[in-house]
Amino acid sequence: MTDTIEIDRLHKLYGNRIALHELDLHVRTGTVFGLIGPNGAGKTTTLRTLVDIIRPSSGTVRILGGDPRHGGATLRRRIGYVPGELHLEGRASGHRMLSFYAQVSGGRDSDVTLRTARDLADRLGVDLTRPVRTLSKGNKQKVGLIQAFMHRPELLILDEPTSGLDPLVQREFLQMVREARDAGQTVLLSSHVLSEIQQTADEVAVLANGRVVADGDVASLRLGSIRRVRAEIATTDAAAARPEFDRLPGLTGLDVHDADGILHLSGTIDGAIDPFIKALAPFEVRDLTVEEPDLEESVLRLYGDAPASASPSASPTPATRRTRRARMEQR
Ligand code: ATP
């Protein structure tokens, strides 16, 4: 079976700035694929190329077996798309706007599509009777998600779909993504929040400076292994306790300061968290925070050998070399 998305050697220049550098990316049918990367990595450019809002400088793009440039309305009906920056300013109510989309998108019976839209509105908690321009940013985003999902398209292309959503709604949305996959739909979603990719995606590609710097199944990527930790420890003898922390396993960038008998310590753990937690056990721990660092920090720490700035002469990263080699072997 051919892949639902086939991107080969996609190159995009804005003037003389390289936004995408010979990008290769294939998404298997019926899977969720996560595209992650820091700001400016090229995620939006990639997704816009797939829906023919942007034309490639070179390279080929195929979705659902067709060329987005020539697929026209027939191909677009098979896709649900949420843009990164959603502008909904019309006077029409959410319901009216979605009815219009249900009619023009055809395919499924528009009554069935609208029923799905109402169900999704209930799940996400948005009032479709209000004019869309009066909705808050998060509620507009919900309407955008509903218009992408309601006709049950074969392919969902979602650019930072959870931006502006509160955590409960984000969780509901991630469930919608899993249900779409279970129904055989293919989902490509971009994010700079690592955890939401980890919760939904089967495969992931990490973009930095317009290149794939790592790709594979979610578990095989080490991105999730880096965590920032902060602890507050009560002690009567800070000077005696301090050397203990220098020996805490897996901890780098340790910073310790004493404030009125409470030691504040922070650092980064690369790898298993368990030895660190156990090493804290003898102390009186007043507070403990373990969080994922921002994606830029993770990408730079783990894949810091990626070229700092995409330029025509920059050498390929191991990941692009690998995909290029795979392509050569297929020939
Ligand atoms: P973010 O997470 O901030 O949305 P992104 O990964 O989606 O970032 P893109 O928006 O695809 O990144 O941008 C990739 C690169 O292309 C960036 O360096 C950006 O400045 C540049 N770029 C994007 N759109 C344009 C444009 N219309 N004109 C010139 N440069 C652009």
CSV table of C-alpha atoms and ligand atoms in Angstrom, one decimal:
chain,number,residue,atom,x,y,z
A,1,MET,CA,0.0,0.0,0.0
A,2,THR,CA,1.3,3.5,-0.8
A,3,ASP,CA,1.8,5.9,2.0
A,4,THR,CA,-0.9,8.6,2.5
A,5,ILE,CA,1.8,11.3,2.6
A,6,GLU,CA,4.9,11.1,0.5
A,7,ILE,CA,7.3,14.0,0.7
A,8,ASP,CA,10.6,13.6,-1.2
A,9,ARG,CA,13.4,16.1,-1.3
A,10,LEU,CA,11.1,19.0,-0.5
A,11,HIS,CA,13.0,22.2,-0.7
A,12,LYS,CA,11.5,25.6,0.1
A,13,LEU,CA,13.2,28.9,-0.3
A,14,TYR,CA,11.8,32.2,0.9
A,15,GLY,CA,14.0,34.6,-1.0
A,16,ASN,CA,17.5,33.3,-0.2
A,17,ARG,CA,16.4,31.8,3.1
A,18,ILE,CA,16.0,28.1,3.2
A,19,ALA,CA,12.9,27.1,5.1
A,20,LEU,CA,13.0,23.4,4.2
A,21,HIS,CA,16.1,21.6,3.1
A,22,GLU,CA,15.5,18.5,0.9
A,23,LEU,CA,13.0,17.1,3.4
A,24,ASP,CA,11.9,13.4,3.1
A,25,LEU,CA,8.9,12.4,5.1
A,26,HIS,CA,6.5,9.5,4.6
A,27,VAL,CA,3.3,8.9,6.6
A,28,ARG,CA,1.8,5.4,6.6
A,29,THR,CA,-2.0,5.1,6.1
A,30,GLY,CA,-4.0,4.7,9.3
A,31,THR,CA,-1.3,6.1,11.6
A,32,VAL,CA,-0.7,9.3,13.6
A,33,PHE,CA,2.4,11.1,12.7
A,34,GLY,CA,3.8,13.9,14.8
A,35,LEU,CA,6.0,16.6,13.5
A,36,ILE,CA,7.8,18.4,16.2
A,37,GLY,CA,10.4,21.1,16.3
A,38,PRO,CA,11.2,24.5,17.8
A,39,ASN,CA,9.9,27.8,16.4
A,40,GLY,CA,10.9,28.4,12.8
A,41,ALA,CA,11.8,24.7,12.2
A,42,GLY,CA,9.7,24.5,9.1
A,43,LYS,CA,6.6,22.7,10.4
A,44,THR,CA,4.0,25.1,9.1
A,45,THR,CA,5.8,25.4,5.7
A,46,THR,CA,5.7,21.6,5.4
A,47,LEU,CA,2.0,21.4,6.2
A,48,ARG,CA,1.0,24.3,4.0
A,49,THR,CA,2.8,22.7,1.1
A,50,LEU,CA,0.7,19.6,1.6
A,51,VAL,CA,-2.6,21.6,1.2
A,52,ASP,CA,-1.2,23.6,-1.7
A,53,ILE,CA,-1.2,27.0,0.1
A,54,ILE,CA,2.6,27.1,-0.5
A,55,ARG,CA,4.3,25.7,-3.6
A,56,PRO,CA,7.7,23.9,-3.2
A,57,SER,CA,10.8,25.4,-4.7
A,58,SER,CA,11.8,21.8,-5.7
A,59,GLY,CA,11.0,18.2,-4.6
A,60,THR,CA,7.7,16.3,-4.8
A,61,VAL,CA,4.7,16.0,-2.5
A,62,ARG,CA,1.9,13.5,-2.9
A,63,ILE,CA,-1.1,13.0,-0.6
A,64,LEU,CA,-3.7,10.3,-0.9
A,65,GLY,CA,-2.0,9.2,-4.1
A,66,GLY,CA,-2.5,12.7,-5.7
A,67,ASP,CA,-0.6,15.9,-6.3
A,68,PRO,CA,-2.0,18.6,-4.1
A,69,ARG,CA,-1.3,21.1,-6.9
A,70,HIS,CA,-3.6,19.3,-9.3
A,71,GLY,CA,-6.0,17.4,-7.0
A,72,GLY,CA,-8.5,20.3,-6.8
A,73,ALA,CA,-11.7,20.1,-4.8
A,74,THR,CA,-11.9,16.3,-5.1
A,75,LEU,CA,-8.7,15.9,-3.3
A,76,ARG,CA,-9.4,18.7,-0.8
A,77,ARG,CA,-12.7,17.0,0.2
A,78,ARG,CA,-10.8,14.0,1.4
A,79,ILE,CA,-8.7,16.2,3.8
A,80,GLY,CA,-9.4,18.0,7.0
A,81,TYR,CA,-7.0,20.9,7.7
A,82,VAL,CA,-6.5,23.1,10.7
A,83,PRO,CA,-4.1,26.0,9.9
A,84,GLY,CA,-1.6,27.3,12.5
A,85,GLU,CA,-3.2,30.7,12.6
A,86,LEU,CA,-6.9,30.4,12.4
A,87,HIS,CA,-8.9,33.5,11.6
A,88,LEU,CA,-12.6,33.3,12.1
A,89,GLU,CA,-14.2,36.7,11.9
A,90,GLY,CA,-17.5,36.1,10.2
A,91,ARG,CA,-20.9,37.3,11.5
A,92,ALA,CA,-22.4,33.9,11.0
A,93,SER,CA,-22.9,31.5,13.9
A,94,GLY,CA,-20.6,28.5,14.3
A,95,HIS,CA,-23.5,26.3,13.2
A,96,ARG,CA,-24.2,28.2,10.1
A,97,MET,CA,-20.5,28.3,9.1
A,98,LEU,CA,-20.2,24.6,9.6
A,99,SER,CA,-23.4,23.9,7.6
A,100,PHE,CA,-21.9,25.8,4.7
A,101,TYR,CA,-18.7,23.8,4.9
A,102,ALA,CA,-20.7,20.5,5.2
A,103,GLN,CA,-22.5,21.4,2.0
A,104,VAL,CA,-19.4,22.4,0.0
A,105,SER,CA,-17.3,19.5,1.3
A,106,GLY,CA,-20.0,17.1,-0.1
A,107,GLY,CA,-19.0,13.4,0.1
A,108,ARG,CA,-20.8,12.4,3.2
A,109,ASP,CA,-24.5,13.2,3.7
A,110,SER,CA,-24.4,16.8,5.0
A,111,ASP,CA,-27.0,16.0,7.7
A,112,VAL,CA,-24.7,13.2,9.0
A,113,THR,CA,-21.7,15.6,8.9
A,114,LEU,CA,-23.7,18.2,10.9
A,115,ARG,CA,-24.7,15.7,13.5
A,116,THR,CA,-21.1,14.8,13.9
A,117,ALA,CA,-20.3,18.5,14.2
A,118,ARG,CA,-22.8,18.9,17.0
A,119,ASP,CA,-21.5,15.9,18.8
A,120,LEU,CA,-18.0,17.3,18.6
A,121,ALA,CA,-19.1,20.7,19.8
A,122,ASP,CA,-20.6,19.0,22.9
A,123,ARG,CA,-17.4,17.1,23.5
A,124,LEU,CA,-15.2,20.1,23.2
A,125,GLY,CA,-17.7,22.4,24.9
A,126,VAL,CA,-18.3,25.2,22.4
A,127,ASP,CA,-21.5,27.1,21.7
A,128,LEU,CA,-22.3,26.9,18.0
A,129,THR,CA,-25.2,29.4,18.2
A,130,ARG,CA,-22.9,32.3,18.8
A,131,PRO,CA,-21.4,34.4,15.9
A,132,VAL,CA,-17.9,33.0,15.4
A,133,ARG,CA,-16.2,36.4,15.7
A,134,THR,CA,-17.5,36.8,19.2
A,135,LEU,CA,-15.9,33.5,20.4
A,136,SER,CA,-12.7,33.5,22.5
A,137,LYS,CA,-9.4,32.3,20.8
A,138,GLY,CA,-9.8,28.8,22.3
A,139,ASN,CA,-13.4,28.5,21.3
A,140,LYS,CA,-12.6,29.6,17.7
A,141,GLN,CA,-9.9,26.9,17.7
A,142,LYS,CA,-12.6,24.3,18.7
A,143,VAL,CA,-14.7,25.4,15.7
A,144,GLY,CA,-11.6,25.0,13.5
A,145,LEU,CA,-11.1,21.5,14.8
A,146,ILE,CA,-14.8,20.6,14.3
A,147,GLN,CA,-14.7,21.8,10.7
A,148,ALA,CA,-11.6,19.6,10.1
A,149,PHE,CA,-13.0,16.4,11.8
A,150,MET,CA,-16.7,16.6,11.0
A,151,HIS,CA,-16.7,15.0,7.6
A,152,ARG,CA,-14.5,12.2,8.7
A,153,PRO,CA,-11.8,12.9,6.1
A,154,GLU,CA,-9.3,10.2,5.2
A,155,LEU,CA,-6.4,12.6,6.1
A,156,LEU,CA,-6.2,15.1,8.9
A,157,ILE,CA,-3.5,17.8,8.7
A,158,LEU,CA,-3.4,19.7,11.9
A,159,ASP,CA,-1.0,22.6,12.5
A,160,GLU,CA,-0.5,23.1,16.3
A,161,PRO,CA,-4.1,22.1,16.9
A,162,THR,CA,-4.1,22.4,20.6
A,163,SER,CA,-2.9,26.0,20.7
A,164,GLY,CA,-5.3,28.0,23.0
A,165,LEU,CA,-7.1,25.0,24.4
A,166,ASP,CA,-7.3,24.4,28.1
A,167,PRO,CA,-5.8,21.1,29.4
A,168,LEU,CA,-9.1,19.3,29.7
A,169,VAL,CA,-10.1,20.1,26.1
A,170,GLN,CA,-6.6,19.2,25.0
A,171,ARG,CA,-7.2,15.8,26.5
A,172,GLU,CA,-10.5,15.4,24.7
A,173,PHE,CA,-8.9,16.5,21.4
A,174,LEU,CA,-6.1,13.9,21.8
A,175,GLN,CA,-8.8,11.3,22.3
A,176,MET,CA,-10.5,12.5,19.0
A,177,VAL,CA,-7.1,11.9,17.3
A,178,ARG,CA,-6.8,8.4,18.6
A,179,GLU,CA,-10.4,7.6,17.6
A,180,ALA,CA,-9.7,8.9,14.1
A,181,ARG,CA,-6.7,6.5,13.8
A,182,ASP,CA,-8.9,3.7,15.1
A,183,ALA,CA,-11.4,4.5,12.3
A,184,GLY,CA,-8.6,4.1,9.8
A,185,GLN,CA,-8.0,7.8,9.2
A,186,THR,CA,-4.4,9.2,8.9
A,187,VAL,CA,-3.3,12.1,11.0
A,188,LEU,CA,-0.4,14.4,10.6
A,189,LEU,CA,-0.1,16.9,13.5
A,190,SER,CA,2.6,19.4,14.3
A,191,SER,CA,3.4,20.6,17.8
A,192,HIS,CA,6.1,22.0,19.9
A,193,VAL,CA,4.6,20.2,22.9
A,194,LEU,CA,6.4,17.0,23.2
A,195,SER,CA,4.0,15.3,25.6
A,196,GLU,CA,1.0,15.5,23.3
A,197,ILE,CA,3.0,13.9,20.5
A,198,GLN,CA,4.1,11.2,22.9
A,199,GLN,CA,0.5,10.5,23.9
A,200,THR,CA,-0.9,10.2,20.3
A,201,ALA,CA,1.7,9.6,17.6
A,202,ASP,CA,2.9,6.3,16.3
A,203,GLU,CA,5.8,7.9,14.5
A,204,VAL,CA,7.5,11.2,14.9
A,205,ALA,CA,10.0,13.4,13.0
A,206,VAL,CA,11.9,16.1,14.7
A,207,LEU,CA,12.5,19.2,12.5
A,208,ALA,CA,15.2,21.8,13.2
A,209,ASN,CA,16.3,24.4,10.7
A,210,GLY,CA,14.3,22.9,7.9
A,211,ARG,CA,15.8,19.4,8.3
A,212,VAL,CA,14.7,16.2,9.9
A,213,VAL,CA,17.2,15.7,12.7
A,214,ALA,CA,15.6,12.6,14.1
A,215,ASP,CA,12.8,10.3,13.1
A,216,GLY,CA,11.3,7.0,14.1
A,217,ASP,CA,8.7,5.5,16.4
A,218,VAL,CA,8.0,7.6,19.4
A,219,ALA,CA,9.6,5.2,21.9
A,220,SER,CA,12.9,5.0,20.1
A,221,LEU,CA,13.5,8.7,20.2
A,222,ARG,CA,15.3,9.8,23.4
A,223,LEU,CA,13.6,13.2,23.5
A,224,GLY,CA,11.3,12.3,26.4
A,225,SER,CA,14.3,11.2,28.5
A,226,ILE,CA,15.3,14.7,29.4
A,227,ARG,CA,13.5,16.3,32.3
A,228,ARG,CA,14.0,19.4,34.3
A,229,VAL,CA,13.8,18.8,38.1
A,230,ARG,CA,13.4,21.2,41.0
A,231,ALA,CA,13.3,20.2,44.7
A,232,GLU,CA,13.0,21.9,48.0
A,233,ILE,CA,14.6,20.1,50.9
A,234,ALA,CA,14.4,21.0,54.5
A,235,THR,CA,17.8,20.7,56.3
A,236,THR,CA,19.4,22.0,59.5
A,237,ASP,CA,22.9,21.6,58.1
A,238,ALA,CA,23.0,22.9,54.5
A,239,ALA,CA,26.8,22.7,54.3
A,240,ALA,CA,26.8,19.0,55.2
A,241,ALA,CA,23.9,18.1,52.9
A,242,ARG,CA,25.2,19.8,49.8
A,243,PRO,CA,27.9,17.3,48.8
A,244,GLU,CA,25.2,14.6,48.8
A,245,PHE,CA,23.5,16.5,45.9
A,246,ASP,CA,26.6,16.7,43.9
A,247,ARG,CA,26.5,12.9,43.8
A,248,LEU,CA,22.8,12.6,42.7
A,249,PRO,CA,22.6,10.2,39.7
A,250,GLY,CA,22.1,11.5,36.2
A,251,LEU,CA,21.8,15.1,37.3
A,252,THR,CA,23.6,17.8,35.3
A,253,GLY,CA,23.6,21.6,35.5
A,254,LEU,CA,23.0,21.4,39.2
A,255,ASP,CA,22.2,24.7,41.0
A,256,VAL,CA,21.8,24.7,44.8
A,257,HIS,CA,21.0,27.6,47.1
A,258,ASP,CA,20.0,27.8,50.7
A,259,ALA,CA,17.2,30.0,51.8
A,260,ASP,CA,16.3,30.0,55.5
A,261,GLY,CA,16.9,26.3,56.0
A,262,ILE,CA,15.4,25.2,52.7
A,263,LEU,CA,17.7,24.0,50.0
A,264,HIS,CA,16.5,24.8,46.6
A,265,LEU,CA,18.0,22.6,44.0
A,266,SER,CA,17.4,22.4,40.3
A,267,GLY,CA,19.0,20.7,37.4
A,268,THR,CA,18.4,18.5,34.3
A,269,ILE,CA,18.2,14.7,34.2
A,270,ASP,CA,19.0,12.8,31.1
A,271,GLY,CA,17.8,9.2,31.4
A,272,ALA,CA,15.9,7.3,34.1
A,273,ILE,CA,14.3,9.4,36.9
A,274,ASP,CA,14.1,6.5,39.4
A,275,PRO,CA,17.7,6.7,40.8
A,276,PHE,CA,17.3,10.4,41.4
A,277,ILE,CA,14.0,10.0,43.3
A,278,LYS,CA,15.5,7.2,45.4
A,279,ALA,CA,18.5,9.3,46.2
A,280,LEU,CA,16.2,12.0,47.6
A,281,ALA,CA,14.5,9.6,49.9
A,282,PRO,CA,16.6,10.1,53.0
A,283,PHE,CA,15.9,13.9,52.9
A,284,GLU,CA,12.8,15.8,54.0
A,285,VAL,CA,11.5,16.8,50.6
A,286,ARG,CA,9.1,19.8,50.9
A,287,ASP,CA,8.4,20.1,47.1
A,288,LEU,CA,9.4,18.3,44.0
A,289,THR,CA,8.7,19.3,40.4
A,290,VAL,CA,9.6,17.2,37.4
A,291,GLU,CA,8.8,18.7,34.0
A,292,GLU,CA,9.7,18.4,30.4
A,293,PRO,CA,12.1,21.1,29.2
A,294,ASP,CA,11.1,23.2,26.3
A,295,LEU,CA,11.5,21.4,23.0
A,296,GLU,CA,14.3,23.7,21.8
A,297,GLU,CA,16.4,22.7,24.8
A,298,SER,CA,15.7,19.0,24.2
A,299,VAL,CA,16.5,19.2,20.5
A,300,LEU,CA,19.6,21.2,21.0
A,301,ARG,CA,20.9,18.9,23.8
A,302,LEU,CA,20.2,15.7,21.9
A,303,TYR,CA,20.7,16.7,18.3
A,304,GLY,CA,22.9,19.6,18.7
A,305,ASP,CA,25.1,18.6,15.8
A,306,ALA,CA,22.3,19.7,13.4
A,307,PRO,CA,23.5,22.7,11.3
A,308,ALA,CA,22.7,25.9,13.2
A,309,SER,CA,21.5,27.6,10.0
A,310,ALA,CA,20.2,25.9,6.9
A,311,SER,CA,22.4,26.9,4.0
A,312,PRO,CA,22.9,25.3,0.6
A,313,SER,CA,26.3,24.0,1.6
A,314,ALA,CA,25.3,22.6,5.0
A,315,SER,CA,26.1,18.9,5.2
A,316,PRO,CA,23.3,16.5,5.8
A,317,THR,CA,22.5,15.3,9.3
A,318,PRO,CA,22.7,11.7,10.2
A,319,ALA,CA,18.9,11.4,9.9
A,320,THR,CA,18.7,12.9,6.4
A,321,ARG,CA,21.8,10.8,5.4
A,322,ARG,CA,19.9,7.8,6.6
A,323,THR,CA,16.7,8.6,4.7
A,324,ARG,CA,18.7,9.4,1.6
A,325,ARG,CA,20.6,6.2,1.9
A,326,ALA,CA,17.2,4.3,2.2
A,327,ARG,CA,16.0,6.1,-0.9
A,328,MET,CA,19.1,5.1,-2.8
A,329,GLU,CA,18.7,1.5,-1.7
A,330,GLN,CA,15.1,1.4,-2.9
A,331,ARG,CA,16.1,2.4,-6.4
B,1,ATP,P1,6.5,27.9,14.6
B,1,ATP,O1,6.6,26.8,15.6
B,1,ATP,O2,7.1,29.2,15.1
B,1,ATP,O3,5.2,28.1,14.0
B,1,ATP,P2,7.5,26.5,12.2
B,1,ATP,O4,8.3,25.3,12.6
B,1,ATP,O5,6.1,26.3,11.8
B,1,ATP,O6,7.6,27.5,13.4
B,1,ATP,P3,7.8,27.9,9.7
B,1,ATP,O7,6.7,28.9,9.9
B,1,ATP,O8,7.5,26.8,8.7
B,1,ATP,O9,8.3,27.2,11.0
B,1,ATP,O10,9.0,28.7,9.2
B,1,ATP,C1,10.2,28.1,8.7
B,1,ATP,C2,11.2,29.2,8.3
B,1,ATP,O11,10.7,29.9,7.2
B,1,ATP,C3,11.4,30.3,9.4
B,1,ATP,O12,12.8,30.6,9.4
B,1,ATP,C4,10.6,31.4,9.0
B,1,ATP,O13,11.1,32.6,9.4
B,1,ATP,C5,10.6,31.3,7.5
B,1,ATP,N1,9.4,31.8,6.8
B,1,ATP,C6,8.1,31.3,7.0
B,1,ATP,N2,7.2,31.9,6.2
B,1,ATP,C7,7.9,32.9,5.6
B,1,ATP,C8,7.6,33.9,4.6
B,1,ATP,N3,6.3,34.0,4.2
B,1,ATP,N4,8.5,34.7,4.2
B,1,ATP,C9,9.8,34.5,4.6
B,1,ATP,N5,10.2,33.6,5.5
B,1,ATP,C10,9.3,32.8,6.0
